[in-house]
mmCIF file of C-alpha atoms in Angstrom:
data_model
loop_
_atom_site.group_PDB
_atom_site.id
_atom_site.type_symbol
_atom_site.label_atom_id
_atom_site.label_comp_id
_atom_site.label_asym_id
_atom_site.label_seq_id
_atom_site.Cartn_x
_atom_site.Cartn_y
_atom_site.Cartn_z
ATOM 1 C CA MET A 1 1.487 0.762 8.104
ATOM 2 C CA ARG A 2 1.046 4.542 8.353
ATOM 3 C CA TRP A 3 -0.019 6.216 11.599
ATOM 4 C CA ALA A 4 -1.521 9.625 12.310
ATOM 5 C CA GLY A 5 1.023 12.395 11.940
ATOM 6 C CA GLY A 6 2.791 10.636 9.063
ATOM 7 C CA ARG A 7 4.694 8.150 11.238
ATOM 8 C CA ARG A 8 5.426 4.695 9.864
ATOM 9 C CA ALA A 9 5.713 1.265 11.436
ATOM 10 C CA ARG A 10 6.783 -2.080 10.023
ATOM 11 C CA ILE A 11 5.754 -5.343 11.623
ATOM 12 C CA GLY A 12 7.906 -8.356 10.836
ATOM 13 C CA ALA A 13 7.294 -11.992 11.713
ATOM 14 C CA ARG A 14 9.484 -15.075 11.461
ATOM 15 C CA VAL A 15 8.431 -18.702 11.813
ATOM 16 C CA ALA A 16 10.850 -20.926 13.723
ATOM 17 C CA TYR A 17 12.034 -24.178 12.187
ATOM 18 C CA SER A 18 12.909 -27.174 14.320
ATOM 19 C CA ILE A 19 15.106 -26.440 17.329
ATOM 20 C CA GLY A 20 18.454 -24.986 16.322
ATOM 21 C CA THR A 21 17.814 -24.766 12.568
ATOM 22 C CA GLY A 22 16.782 -21.101 12.209
ATOM 23 C CA SER A 23 13.658 -19.378 10.959
ATOM 24 C CA VAL A 24 11.997 -18.051 7.799
ATOM 25 C CA ASP A 25 10.121 -14.809 7.050
ATOM 26 C CA LEU A 26 6.354 -15.329 7.400
ATOM 27 C CA ARG A 27 5.692 -13.151 4.326
ATOM 28 C CA ARG A 28 7.782 -15.574 2.279
ATOM 29 C CA THR A 29 5.997 -18.737 3.392
ATOM 30 C CA GLY A 30 2.504 -17.289 3.834
ATOM 31 C CA PHE A 31 1.659 -19.695 6.677
ATOM 32 C CA ALA A 32 2.939 -21.064 9.969
ATOM 33 C CA PRO A 33 2.768 -24.807 10.593
ATOM 34 C CA VAL A 34 0.941 -25.937 13.740
ATOM 35 C CA GLY A 35 3.207 -26.059 16.767
ATOM 36 C CA ARG A 36 5.851 -23.624 15.476
ATOM 37 C CA ASP A 37 6.857 -20.435 17.295
ATOM 38 C CA ILE A 38 6.371 -17.041 15.625
ATOM 39 C CA TYR A 39 8.776 -14.210 16.498
ATOM 40 C CA CYS A 40 7.560 -10.665 15.839
ATOM 41 C CA THR A 41 9.417 -7.354 15.592
ATOM 42 C CA VAL A 42 8.174 -3.794 15.182
ATOM 43 C CA THR A 43 10.257 -0.909 13.848
ATOM 44 C CA THR A 44 9.051 2.673 13.662
ATOM 45 C CA ASP A 45 10.273 6.166 12.917
ATOM 46 C CA ALA A 46 8.359 7.584 15.922
ATOM 47 C CA PRO A 47 10.519 9.200 18.604
ATOM 48 C CA PRO A 48 10.797 7.421 21.956
ATOM 49 C CA SER A 49 8.303 8.545 24.589
ATOM 50 C CA GLY A 50 9.386 9.460 28.041
#
């Protein structure tokens, strides 16, 4: 994703398997089974605000 000012962001999502067995990239599977947790991350090249 590209933001104003030329900054970039990447949104990642992983679908959890059964308890204690790990997770898989949502882009790889293309779906999330009912009842599974989805863990999201965002990375960007924008400087921290503050």
